[in-house]
């Protein structure tokens, strides 16, 4: 069995509309509040990439 490499890719929202899509409840707040809250919020796992195998190795990770 191949050794599995792990990765995490950090994705930053382009603007507040992306945050509203992920958390619809934020639409009820002023955009400046949402931006302020996101500065203090820790990372969130958006998706997990299952184990991928190639001839060169294997990896799994998170977005």
CSV table of C-alpha atoms in Angstrom, one decimal:
chain,number,residue,atom,x,y,z
A,1,UNK,CA,0.0,0.0,0.0
A,2,UNK,CA,1.3,3.4,-0.9
A,3,UNK,CA,2.1,6.1,1.6
A,4,UNK,CA,-0.7,8.7,1.6
A,5,UNK,CA,0.3,12.4,1.3
A,6,UNK,CA,-2.1,14.9,2.9
A,7,UNK,CA,-2.9,18.4,1.8
A,8,UNK,CA,-5.2,21.3,2.7
A,9,UNK,CA,-6.0,24.1,0.3
A,10,UNK,CA,-7.2,27.4,1.7
A,11,UNK,CA,-9.9,29.2,-0.2
A,12,UNK,CA,-10.8,32.8,0.6
A,13,UNK,CA,-14.1,34.2,-0.5
A,14,UNK,CA,-13.9,36.9,-3.2
A,15,UNK,CA,-16.7,38.9,-1.6
A,16,UNK,CA,-19.6,38.7,0.8
A,17,UNK,CA,-21.9,37.1,-1.7
A,18,UNK,CA,-19.9,33.9,-1.5
A,19,UNK,CA,-20.3,33.9,2.2
A,20,UNK,CA,-24.1,34.4,1.8
A,21,UNK,CA,-24.2,31.3,-0.5
A,22,UNK,CA,-22.4,29.1,2.1
A,23,UNK,CA,-24.4,30.5,5.1
A,24,UNK,CA,-27.7,32.0,3.9
A,25,UNK,CA,-28.6,33.3,7.4
A,26,UNK,CA,-25.8,35.9,6.9
A,27,UNK,CA,-28.1,37.7,4.3
A,28,UNK,CA,-30.0,39.1,7.3
A,29,UNK,CA,-26.9,41.0,8.5
A,30,UNK,CA,-25.2,44.1,7.1
A,31,UNK,CA,-22.3,43.1,4.8
A,32,UNK,CA,-19.9,45.0,7.1
A,33,UNK,CA,-20.9,42.8,10.0
A,34,UNK,CA,-20.4,39.6,8.0
A,35,UNK,CA,-17.0,40.8,6.9
A,36,UNK,CA,-16.1,41.5,10.5
A,37,UNK,CA,-17.3,38.2,11.7
A,38,UNK,CA,-15.3,36.3,9.1
A,39,UNK,CA,-12.1,38.0,10.3
A,40,UNK,CA,-12.5,36.2,13.6
A,41,UNK,CA,-13.9,32.9,12.4
A,42,UNK,CA,-11.6,30.0,12.1
A,43,UNK,CA,-11.1,27.8,9.0
A,44,UNK,CA,-14.0,25.7,7.7
A,45,UNK,CA,-13.8,22.4,5.8
A,46,UNK,CA,-15.7,23.0,2.6
A,47,UNK,CA,-15.0,19.6,1.0
A,48,UNK,CA,-12.9,16.5,1.7
A,49,UNK,CA,-11.1,15.0,-1.3
A,50,UNK,CA,-11.0,11.2,-0.9
A,51,UNK,CA,-7.9,9.2,-1.4
A,52,UNK,CA,-6.5,9.6,-4.9
A,53,UNK,CA,-3.9,7.1,-6.3
A,54,UNK,CA,-1.6,7.5,-9.3
A,55,UNK,CA,1.5,5.6,-10.3
A,56,UNK,CA,3.5,8.3,-8.5
A,57,UNK,CA,1.7,8.0,-5.1
A,58,UNK,CA,-1.4,8.7,-3.2
A,59,UNK,CA,-3.0,11.8,-1.6
A,60,UNK,CA,-6.1,12.9,0.3
A,61,UNK,CA,-7.0,16.3,1.6
A,62,UNK,CA,-9.4,19.1,2.4
A,63,UNK,CA,-10.6,22.3,0.7
